mmCIF file of C-alpha atoms in Angstrom:
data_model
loop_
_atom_site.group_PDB
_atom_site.id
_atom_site.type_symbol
_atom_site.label_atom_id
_atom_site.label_comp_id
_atom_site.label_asym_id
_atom_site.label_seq_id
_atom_site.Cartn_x
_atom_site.Cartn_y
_atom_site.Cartn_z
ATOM 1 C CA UNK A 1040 0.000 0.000 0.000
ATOM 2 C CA UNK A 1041 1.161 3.226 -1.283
ATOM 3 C CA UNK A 1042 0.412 6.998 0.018
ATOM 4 C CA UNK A 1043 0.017 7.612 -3.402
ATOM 5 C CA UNK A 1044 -2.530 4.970 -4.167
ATOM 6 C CA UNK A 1045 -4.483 6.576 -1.262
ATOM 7 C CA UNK A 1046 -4.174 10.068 -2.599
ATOM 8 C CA UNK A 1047 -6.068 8.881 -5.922
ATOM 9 C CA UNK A 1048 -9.125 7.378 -4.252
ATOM 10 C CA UNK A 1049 -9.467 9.783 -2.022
ATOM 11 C CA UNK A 1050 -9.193 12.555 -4.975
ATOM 12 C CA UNK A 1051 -11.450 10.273 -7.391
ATOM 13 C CA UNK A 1052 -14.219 10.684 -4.740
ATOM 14 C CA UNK A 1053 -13.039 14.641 -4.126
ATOM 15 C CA UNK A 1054 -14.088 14.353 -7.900
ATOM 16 C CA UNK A 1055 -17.189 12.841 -7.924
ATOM 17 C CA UNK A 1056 -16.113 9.595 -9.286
ATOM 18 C CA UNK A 1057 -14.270 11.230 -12.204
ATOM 19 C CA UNK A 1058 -10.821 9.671 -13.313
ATOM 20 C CA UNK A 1059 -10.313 11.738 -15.889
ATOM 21 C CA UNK A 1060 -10.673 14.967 -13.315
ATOM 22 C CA UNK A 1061 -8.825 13.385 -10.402
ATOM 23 C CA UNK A 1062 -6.214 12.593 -12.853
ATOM 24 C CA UNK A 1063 -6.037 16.433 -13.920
ATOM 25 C CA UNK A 1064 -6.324 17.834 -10.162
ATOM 26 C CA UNK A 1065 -3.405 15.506 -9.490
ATOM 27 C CA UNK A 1066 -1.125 16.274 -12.163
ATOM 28 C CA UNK A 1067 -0.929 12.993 -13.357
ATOM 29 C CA UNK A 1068 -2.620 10.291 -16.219
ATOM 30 C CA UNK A 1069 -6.208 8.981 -16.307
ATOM 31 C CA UNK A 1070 -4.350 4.980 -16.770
ATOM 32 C CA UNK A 1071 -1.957 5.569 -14.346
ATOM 33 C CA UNK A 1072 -4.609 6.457 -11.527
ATOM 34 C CA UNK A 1073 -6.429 3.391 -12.688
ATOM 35 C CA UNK A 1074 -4.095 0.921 -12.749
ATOM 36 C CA UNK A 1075 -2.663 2.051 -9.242
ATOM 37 C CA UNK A 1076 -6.347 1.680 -7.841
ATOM 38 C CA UNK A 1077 -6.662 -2.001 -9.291
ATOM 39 C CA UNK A 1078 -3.331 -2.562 -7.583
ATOM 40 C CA UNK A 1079 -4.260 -0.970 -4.162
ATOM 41 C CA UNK A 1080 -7.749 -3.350 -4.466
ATOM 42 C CA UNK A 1081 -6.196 -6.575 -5.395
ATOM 43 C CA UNK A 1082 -3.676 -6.128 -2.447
ATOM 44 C CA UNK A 1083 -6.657 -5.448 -0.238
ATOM 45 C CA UNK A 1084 -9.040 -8.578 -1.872
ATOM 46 C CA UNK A 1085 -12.062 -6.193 -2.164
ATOM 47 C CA UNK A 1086 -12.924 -3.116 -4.146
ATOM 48 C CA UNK A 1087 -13.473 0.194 -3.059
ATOM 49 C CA UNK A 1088 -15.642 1.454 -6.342
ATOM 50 C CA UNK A 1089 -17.823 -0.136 -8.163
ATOM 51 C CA UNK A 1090 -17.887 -0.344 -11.903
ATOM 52 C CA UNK A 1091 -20.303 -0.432 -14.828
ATOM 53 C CA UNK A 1092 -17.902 -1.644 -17.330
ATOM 54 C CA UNK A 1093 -14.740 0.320 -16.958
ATOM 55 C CA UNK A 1094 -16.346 3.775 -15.350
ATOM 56 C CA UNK A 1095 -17.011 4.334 -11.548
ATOM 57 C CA UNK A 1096 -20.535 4.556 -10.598
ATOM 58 C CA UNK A 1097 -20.276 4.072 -6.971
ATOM 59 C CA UNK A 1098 -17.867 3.824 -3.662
ATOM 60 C CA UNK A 1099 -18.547 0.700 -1.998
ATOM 61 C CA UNK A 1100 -19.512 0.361 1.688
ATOM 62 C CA UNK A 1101 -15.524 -1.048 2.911
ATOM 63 C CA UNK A 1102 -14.238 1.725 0.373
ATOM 64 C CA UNK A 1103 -16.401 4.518 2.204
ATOM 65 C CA UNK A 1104 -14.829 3.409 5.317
ATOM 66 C CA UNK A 1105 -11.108 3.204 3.701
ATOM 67 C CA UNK A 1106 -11.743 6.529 2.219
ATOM 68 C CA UNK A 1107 -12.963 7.991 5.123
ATOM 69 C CA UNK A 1108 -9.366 6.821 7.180
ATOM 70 C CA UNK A 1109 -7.329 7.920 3.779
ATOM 71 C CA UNK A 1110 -8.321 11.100 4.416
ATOM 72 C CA UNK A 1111 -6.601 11.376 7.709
ATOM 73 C CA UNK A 1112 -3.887 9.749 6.995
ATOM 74 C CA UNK A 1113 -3.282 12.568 3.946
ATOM 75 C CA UNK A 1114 -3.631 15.115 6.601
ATOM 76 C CA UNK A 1115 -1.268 13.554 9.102
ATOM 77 C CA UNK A 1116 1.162 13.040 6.342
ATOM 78 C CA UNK A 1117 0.734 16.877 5.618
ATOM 79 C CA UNK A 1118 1.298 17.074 8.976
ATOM 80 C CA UNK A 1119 4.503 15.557 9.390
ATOM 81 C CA UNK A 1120 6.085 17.931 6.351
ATOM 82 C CA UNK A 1121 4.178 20.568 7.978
ATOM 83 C CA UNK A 1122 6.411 19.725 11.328
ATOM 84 C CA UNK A 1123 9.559 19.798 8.812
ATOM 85 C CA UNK A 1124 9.005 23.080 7.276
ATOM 86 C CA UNK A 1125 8.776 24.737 10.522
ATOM 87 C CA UNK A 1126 11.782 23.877 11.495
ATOM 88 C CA UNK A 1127 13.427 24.368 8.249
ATOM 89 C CA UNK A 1128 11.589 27.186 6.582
ATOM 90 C CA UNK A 1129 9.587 28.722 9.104
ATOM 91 C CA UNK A 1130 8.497 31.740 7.564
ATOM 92 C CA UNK A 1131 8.112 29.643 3.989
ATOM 93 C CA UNK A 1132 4.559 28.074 2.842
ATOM 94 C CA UNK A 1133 0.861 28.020 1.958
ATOM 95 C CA UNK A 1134 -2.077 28.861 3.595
ATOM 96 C CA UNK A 1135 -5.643 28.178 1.938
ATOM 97 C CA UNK A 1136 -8.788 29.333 3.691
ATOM 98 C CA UNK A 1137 -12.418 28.624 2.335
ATOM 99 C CA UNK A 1138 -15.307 31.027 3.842
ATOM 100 C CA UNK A 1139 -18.337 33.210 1.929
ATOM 101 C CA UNK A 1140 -18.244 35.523 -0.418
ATOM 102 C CA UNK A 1141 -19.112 39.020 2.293
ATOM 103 C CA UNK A 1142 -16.187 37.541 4.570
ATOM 104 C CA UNK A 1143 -14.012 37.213 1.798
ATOM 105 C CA UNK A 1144 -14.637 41.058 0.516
ATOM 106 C CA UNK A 1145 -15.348 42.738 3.637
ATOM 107 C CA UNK A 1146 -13.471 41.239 6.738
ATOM 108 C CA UNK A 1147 -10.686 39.532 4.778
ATOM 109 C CA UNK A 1148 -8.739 42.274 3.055
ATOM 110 C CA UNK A 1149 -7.528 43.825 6.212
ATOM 111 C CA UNK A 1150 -6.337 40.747 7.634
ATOM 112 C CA UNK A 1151 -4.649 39.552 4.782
ATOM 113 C CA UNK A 1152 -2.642 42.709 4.279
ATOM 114 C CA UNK A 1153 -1.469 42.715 7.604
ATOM 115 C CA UNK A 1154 -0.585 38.656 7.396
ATOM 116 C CA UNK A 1155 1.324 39.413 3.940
ATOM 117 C CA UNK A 1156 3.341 42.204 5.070
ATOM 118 C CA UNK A 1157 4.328 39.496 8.041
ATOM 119 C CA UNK A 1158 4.801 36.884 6.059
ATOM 120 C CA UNK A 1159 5.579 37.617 1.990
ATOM 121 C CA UNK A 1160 6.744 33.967 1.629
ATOM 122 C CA UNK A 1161 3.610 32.311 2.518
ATOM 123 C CA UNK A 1162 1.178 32.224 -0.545
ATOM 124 C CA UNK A 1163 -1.905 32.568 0.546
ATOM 125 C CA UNK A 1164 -4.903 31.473 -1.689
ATOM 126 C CA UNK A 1165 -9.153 32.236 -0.611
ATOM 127 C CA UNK A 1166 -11.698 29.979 -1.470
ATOM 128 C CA UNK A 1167 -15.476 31.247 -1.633
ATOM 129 C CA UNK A 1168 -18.426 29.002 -1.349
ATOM 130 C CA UNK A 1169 -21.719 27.882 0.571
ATOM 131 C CA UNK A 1170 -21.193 26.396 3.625
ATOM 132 C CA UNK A 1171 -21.558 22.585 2.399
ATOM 133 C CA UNK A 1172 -18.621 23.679 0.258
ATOM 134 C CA UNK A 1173 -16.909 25.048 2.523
ATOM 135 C CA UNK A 1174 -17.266 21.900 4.687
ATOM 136 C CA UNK A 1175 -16.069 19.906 1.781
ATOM 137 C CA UNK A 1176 -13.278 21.469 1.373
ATOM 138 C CA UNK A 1177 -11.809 21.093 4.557
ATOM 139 C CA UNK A 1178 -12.810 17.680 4.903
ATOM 140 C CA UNK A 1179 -11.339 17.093 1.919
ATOM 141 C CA UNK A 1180 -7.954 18.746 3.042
ATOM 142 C CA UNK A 1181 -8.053 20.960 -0.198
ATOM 143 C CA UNK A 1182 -7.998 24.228 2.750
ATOM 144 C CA UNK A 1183 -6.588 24.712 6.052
ATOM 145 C CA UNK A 1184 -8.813 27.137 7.689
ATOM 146 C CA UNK A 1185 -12.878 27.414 6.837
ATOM 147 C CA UNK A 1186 -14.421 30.815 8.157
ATOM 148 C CA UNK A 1187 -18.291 30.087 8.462
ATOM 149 C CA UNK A 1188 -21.412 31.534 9.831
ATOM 150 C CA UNK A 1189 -24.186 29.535 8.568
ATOM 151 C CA UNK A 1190 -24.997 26.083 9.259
ATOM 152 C CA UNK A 1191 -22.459 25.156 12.117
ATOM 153 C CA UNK A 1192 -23.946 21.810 12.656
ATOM 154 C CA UNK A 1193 -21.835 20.776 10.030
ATOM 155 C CA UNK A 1194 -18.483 21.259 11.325
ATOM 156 C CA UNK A 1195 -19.413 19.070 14.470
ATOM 157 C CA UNK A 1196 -15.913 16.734 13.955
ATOM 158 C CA UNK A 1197 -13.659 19.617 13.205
ATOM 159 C CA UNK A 1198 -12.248 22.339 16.306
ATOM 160 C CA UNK A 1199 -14.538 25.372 15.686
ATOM 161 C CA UNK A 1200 -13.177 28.849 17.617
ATOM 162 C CA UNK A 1201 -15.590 31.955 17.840
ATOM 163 C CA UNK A 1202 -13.995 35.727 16.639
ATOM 164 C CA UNK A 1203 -16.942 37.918 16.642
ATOM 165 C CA UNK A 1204 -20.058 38.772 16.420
ATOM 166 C CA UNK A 1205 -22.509 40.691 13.921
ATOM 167 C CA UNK A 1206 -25.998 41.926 12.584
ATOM 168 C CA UNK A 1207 -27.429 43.060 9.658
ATOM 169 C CA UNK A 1208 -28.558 46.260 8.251
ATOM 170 C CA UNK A 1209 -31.764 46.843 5.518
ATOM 171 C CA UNK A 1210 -30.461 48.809 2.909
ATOM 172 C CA UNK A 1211 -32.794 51.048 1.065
ATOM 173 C CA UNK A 1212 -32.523 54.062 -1.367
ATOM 174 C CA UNK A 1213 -32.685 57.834 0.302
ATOM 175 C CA UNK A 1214 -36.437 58.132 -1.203
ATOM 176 C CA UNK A 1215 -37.961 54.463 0.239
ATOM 177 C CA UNK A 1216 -40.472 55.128 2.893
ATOM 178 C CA UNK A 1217 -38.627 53.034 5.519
ATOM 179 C CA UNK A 1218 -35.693 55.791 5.981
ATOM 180 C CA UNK A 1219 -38.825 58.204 7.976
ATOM 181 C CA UNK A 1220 -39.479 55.286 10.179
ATOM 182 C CA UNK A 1221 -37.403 55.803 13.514
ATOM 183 C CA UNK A 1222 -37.976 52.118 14.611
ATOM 184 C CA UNK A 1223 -38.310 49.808 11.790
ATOM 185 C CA UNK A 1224 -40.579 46.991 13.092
ATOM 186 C CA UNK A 1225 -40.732 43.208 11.411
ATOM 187 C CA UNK A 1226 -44.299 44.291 10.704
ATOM 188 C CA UNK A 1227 -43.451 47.375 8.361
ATOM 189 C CA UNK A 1228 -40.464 45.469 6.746
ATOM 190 C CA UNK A 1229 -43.120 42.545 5.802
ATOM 191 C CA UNK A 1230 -45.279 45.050 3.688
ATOM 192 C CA UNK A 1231 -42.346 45.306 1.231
ATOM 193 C CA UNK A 1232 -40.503 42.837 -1.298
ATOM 194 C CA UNK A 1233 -37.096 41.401 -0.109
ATOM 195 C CA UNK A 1234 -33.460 40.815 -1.356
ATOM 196 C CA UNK A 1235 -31.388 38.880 1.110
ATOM 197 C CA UNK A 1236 -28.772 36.033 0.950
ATOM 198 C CA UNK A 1237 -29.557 32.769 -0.183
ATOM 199 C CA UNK A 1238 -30.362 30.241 2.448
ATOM 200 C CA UNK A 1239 -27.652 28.465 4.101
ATOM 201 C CA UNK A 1240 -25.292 31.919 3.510
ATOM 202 C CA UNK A 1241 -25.526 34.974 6.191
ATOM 203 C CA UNK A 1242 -28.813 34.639 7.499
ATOM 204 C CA UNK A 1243 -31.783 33.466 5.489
ATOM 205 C CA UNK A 1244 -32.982 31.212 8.609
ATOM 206 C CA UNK A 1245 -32.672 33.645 11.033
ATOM 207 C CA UNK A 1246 -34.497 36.071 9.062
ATOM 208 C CA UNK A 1247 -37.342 33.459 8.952
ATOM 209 C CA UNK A 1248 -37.141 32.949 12.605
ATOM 210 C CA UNK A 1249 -37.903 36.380 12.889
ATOM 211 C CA UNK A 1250 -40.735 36.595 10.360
ATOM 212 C CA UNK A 1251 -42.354 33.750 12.187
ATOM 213 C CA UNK A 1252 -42.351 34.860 15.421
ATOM 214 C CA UNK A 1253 -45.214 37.184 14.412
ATOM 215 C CA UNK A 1254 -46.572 35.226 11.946
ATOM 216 C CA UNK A 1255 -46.084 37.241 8.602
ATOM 217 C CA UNK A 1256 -44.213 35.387 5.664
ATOM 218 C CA UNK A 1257 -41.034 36.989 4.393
ATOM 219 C CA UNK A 1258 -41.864 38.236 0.974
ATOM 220 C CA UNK A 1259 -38.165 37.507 -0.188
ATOM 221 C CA UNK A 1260 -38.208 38.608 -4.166
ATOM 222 C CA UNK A 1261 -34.615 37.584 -4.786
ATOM 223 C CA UNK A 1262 -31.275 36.010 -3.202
ATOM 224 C CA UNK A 1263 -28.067 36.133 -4.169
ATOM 225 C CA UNK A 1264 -24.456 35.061 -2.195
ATOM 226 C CA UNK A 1265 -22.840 38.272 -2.377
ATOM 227 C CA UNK A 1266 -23.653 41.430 -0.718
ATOM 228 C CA UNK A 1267 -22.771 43.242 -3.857
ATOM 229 C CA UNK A 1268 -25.317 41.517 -5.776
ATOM 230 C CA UNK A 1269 -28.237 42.025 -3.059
ATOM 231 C CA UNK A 1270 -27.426 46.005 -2.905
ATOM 232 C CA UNK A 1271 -26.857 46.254 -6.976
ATOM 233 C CA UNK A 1272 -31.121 44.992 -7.153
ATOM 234 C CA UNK A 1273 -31.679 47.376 -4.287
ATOM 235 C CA UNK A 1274 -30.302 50.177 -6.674
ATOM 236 C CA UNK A 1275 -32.500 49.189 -9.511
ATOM 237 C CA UNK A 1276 -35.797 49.027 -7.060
ATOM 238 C CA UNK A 1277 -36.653 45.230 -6.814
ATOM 239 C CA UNK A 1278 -36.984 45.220 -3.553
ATOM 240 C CA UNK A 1279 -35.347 46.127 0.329
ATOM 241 C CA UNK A 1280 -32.129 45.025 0.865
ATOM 242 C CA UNK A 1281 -31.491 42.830 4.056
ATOM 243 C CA UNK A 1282 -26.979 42.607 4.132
ATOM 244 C CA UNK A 1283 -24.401 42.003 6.752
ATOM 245 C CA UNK A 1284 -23.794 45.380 8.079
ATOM 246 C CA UNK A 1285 -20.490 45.300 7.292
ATOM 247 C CA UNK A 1286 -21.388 45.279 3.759
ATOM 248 C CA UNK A 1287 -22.645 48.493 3.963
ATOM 249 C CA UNK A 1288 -19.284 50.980 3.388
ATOM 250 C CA UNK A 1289 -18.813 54.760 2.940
ATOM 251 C CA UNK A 1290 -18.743 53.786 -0.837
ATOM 252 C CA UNK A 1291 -22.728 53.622 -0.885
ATOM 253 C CA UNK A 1292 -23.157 56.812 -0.703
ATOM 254 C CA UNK A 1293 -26.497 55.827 -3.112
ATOM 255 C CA UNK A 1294 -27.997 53.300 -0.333
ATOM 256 C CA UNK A 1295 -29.068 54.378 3.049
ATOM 257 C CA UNK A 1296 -28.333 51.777 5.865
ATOM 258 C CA UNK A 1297 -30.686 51.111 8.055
ATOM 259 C CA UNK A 1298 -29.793 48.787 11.615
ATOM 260 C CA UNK A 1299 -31.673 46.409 12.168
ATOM 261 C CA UNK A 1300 -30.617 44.574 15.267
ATOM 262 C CA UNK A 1301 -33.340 44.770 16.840
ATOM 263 C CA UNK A 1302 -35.075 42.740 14.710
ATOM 264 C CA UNK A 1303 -32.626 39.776 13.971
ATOM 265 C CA UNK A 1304 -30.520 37.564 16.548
ATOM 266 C CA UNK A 1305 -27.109 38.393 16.609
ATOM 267 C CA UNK A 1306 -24.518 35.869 14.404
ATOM 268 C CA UNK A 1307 -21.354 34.390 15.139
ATOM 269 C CA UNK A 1308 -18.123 34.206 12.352
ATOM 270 C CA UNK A 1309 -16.243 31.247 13.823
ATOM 271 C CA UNK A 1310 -13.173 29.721 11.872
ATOM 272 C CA UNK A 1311 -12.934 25.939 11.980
ATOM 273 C CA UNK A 1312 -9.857 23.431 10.991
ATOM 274 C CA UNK A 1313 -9.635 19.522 11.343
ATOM 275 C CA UNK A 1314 -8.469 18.353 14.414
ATOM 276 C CA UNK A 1315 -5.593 16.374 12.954
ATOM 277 C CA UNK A 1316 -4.355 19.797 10.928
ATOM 278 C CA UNK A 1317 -0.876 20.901 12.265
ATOM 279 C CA UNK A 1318 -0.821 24.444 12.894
ATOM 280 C CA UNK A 1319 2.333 26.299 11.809
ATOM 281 C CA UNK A 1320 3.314 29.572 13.596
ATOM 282 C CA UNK A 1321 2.023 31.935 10.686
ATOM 283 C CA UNK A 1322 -0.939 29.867 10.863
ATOM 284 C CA UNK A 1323 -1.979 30.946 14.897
ATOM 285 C CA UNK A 1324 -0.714 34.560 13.991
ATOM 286 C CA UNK A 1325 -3.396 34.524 11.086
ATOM 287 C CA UNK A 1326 -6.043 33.600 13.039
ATOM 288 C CA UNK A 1327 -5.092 35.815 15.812
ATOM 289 C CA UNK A 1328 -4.927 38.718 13.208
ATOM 290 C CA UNK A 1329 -8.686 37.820 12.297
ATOM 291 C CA UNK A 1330 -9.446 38.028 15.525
ATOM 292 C CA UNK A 1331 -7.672 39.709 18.049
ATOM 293 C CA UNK A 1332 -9.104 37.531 21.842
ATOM 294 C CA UNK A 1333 -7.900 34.132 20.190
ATOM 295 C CA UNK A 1334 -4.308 34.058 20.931
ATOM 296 C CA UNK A 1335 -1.798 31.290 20.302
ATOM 297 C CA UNK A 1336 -2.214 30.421 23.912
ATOM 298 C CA UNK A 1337 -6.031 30.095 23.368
ATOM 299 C CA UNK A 1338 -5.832 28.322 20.671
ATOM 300 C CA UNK A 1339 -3.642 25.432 21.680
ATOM 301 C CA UNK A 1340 -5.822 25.242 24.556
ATOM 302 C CA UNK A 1341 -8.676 24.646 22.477
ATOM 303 C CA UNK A 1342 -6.736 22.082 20.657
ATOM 304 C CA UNK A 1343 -6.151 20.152 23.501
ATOM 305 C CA UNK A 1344 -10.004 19.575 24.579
ATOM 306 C CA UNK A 1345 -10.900 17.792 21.164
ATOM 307 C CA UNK A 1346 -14.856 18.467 21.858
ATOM 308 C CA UNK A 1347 -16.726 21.904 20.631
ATOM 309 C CA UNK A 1348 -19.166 22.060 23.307
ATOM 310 C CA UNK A 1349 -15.930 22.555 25.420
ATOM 311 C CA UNK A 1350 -13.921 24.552 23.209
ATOM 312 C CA UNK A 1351 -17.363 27.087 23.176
ATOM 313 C CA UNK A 1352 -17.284 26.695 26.759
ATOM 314 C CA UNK A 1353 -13.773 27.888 26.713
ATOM 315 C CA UNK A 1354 -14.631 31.517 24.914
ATOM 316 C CA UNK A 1355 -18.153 31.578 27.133
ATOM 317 C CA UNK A 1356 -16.491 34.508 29.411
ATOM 318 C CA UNK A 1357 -14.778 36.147 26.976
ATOM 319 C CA UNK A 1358 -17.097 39.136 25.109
ATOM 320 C CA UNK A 1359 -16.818 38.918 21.393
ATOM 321 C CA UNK A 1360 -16.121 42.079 19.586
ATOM 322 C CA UNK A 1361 -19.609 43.117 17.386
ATOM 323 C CA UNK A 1362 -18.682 44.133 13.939
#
């Protein structure tokens, strides 16, 4: 058994069953990957895909399972170069984070400056995707870090820390009646059309929750991933705009901002990696730059518990910054 024979299963499911894309992620030929499957199969006596002819149409039940440990063993064999590069290049290496599309134009930049000014031999690279994605792509070891909001259940098996807290903001043009309205209720927001994020993003379901709580349904016109979208249909009157309200900026000078957290429950940004991951030094100072309470010290700490509700109950004293 070879860590290279590994590598191509677990890439051939990365790739949805296709060879012929594994074999182009990898660098490598569609034969070659094929062959070295067959090998790692007969040397196991069972198959981990099944065929219809000579194309993949399913993982088995054992190759699930063998998958499932490949996976870790890829990331402990990162790992273990990871340990080596410290040592011997310490400022040297990559860094790939997956998170949404607002995070990625609105909290990110800052950060990123500061971490490339630190550190200009560490290439850094930003994924953007839903949160499934996200997920995926951090299971799948293809990033290091995954910055999420929405649907948390899903990281359950990976070490999730907490950096801050925010709200949103409807976003209207000068003229709409809303700007005249000192308290904006869930009542008078329900009497127009809506633009918000598509569920699963920033906030969909908590925008439901607070529909629901006094009975009116949401009257949502359009959705889009990115905040730029949302306020760009706001401009051309489709509807009110409901945004992160960090993705209102002193640029939309067109677009008034109004808060509205009141109305919505608070949300938490937390940034999650795999519990095997081996964090390098520019790693913790990356995180700490995102946010400022989650030091090296903390972080390691968290480590150490291997359990979310603990790590969470680890931050539960500490006040989270609203942004």
């Amino acid at each position: 058994m070879k860590i290279q024979q590994l590598r191509y299963v677990v890439e051939i499911a990365n790739q949805n069953l296709n060879v012929t894309e594994a074999a182009n992620a990898l660098y490598t030929s569609q034969p070659g990957i094929s062959k070295q499957v067959r090998l790692l199969e007969d040397e196991l006596g069972l198959e981990i895909f099944e065929r219809n002819g000579k194309h993949i149409k399913s993982i088995t039940p054992a190759g699930k399972k063998i998958i499932s440990i490949a996976r870790e063993l890829l990331v402990k064999t990162q790992a273990i170069r990871a340990i080596a590069e410290e040592y011997t290049q310490p400022n040297h290496g990559v860094l790939c984070i997956a998170t949404t599309n607002t995070q990625a134009r609105y909290m990110l930049p800052a950060v990123i400056e500061k971490f490339s000014k630190q550190y200009p031999n560490v290439s850094l690279h930003v994924h953007q995707g839903s949160p499934n994605q996200l997920y995926d792509a951090l299971l799948s070891g293809e990033v290091d870090f995954a910055i999420t909001t929405e649907a948390q259940y899903l990281f359950d098996d990976v070490i999730l820390l907490p950096c801050y807290k925010w709200n949103r903001s409807i976003v209207v043009k000068p003229d709409h009646p809303l700007t005249k309205i000192k308290n904006v209720t869930i009542e008078e927001l329900g009497k127009y059309p809506l633009i918000t994020y598509t569920f699963g993003f920033t906030g969909v379901s908590d925008l439901d929750y607070a529909f629901n709580s006094v009975g009116i349904l949401p009257n949502i016109v359009f959705t889009a991933t990115d905040a730029d979208v949302i306020k760009t249909y706001v401009r051309l009157g489709l509807g009110v705009g409901i945004i992160a309200s960090m993705a209102h900026t002193s640029a939309d000078t067109d677009l008034v901002a109004i808060d509205a957290s009141h109305l919505f429950k608070s949300s938490t940004t937390q940034i999650a990696f795999k519990h095997s991951t081996f964090l390098r030094n520019y790693m913790y100072d990356f995180i700490n730059y995102f946010s400022p309470h989650l030091t090296k010290t903390k972080v390691e700490e968290a480590e150490g518990l291997r359990d979310n509700a603990a790590v969470q109950k680890l931050f539960e004293g500490i006040k989270l910054e609203e942004r």
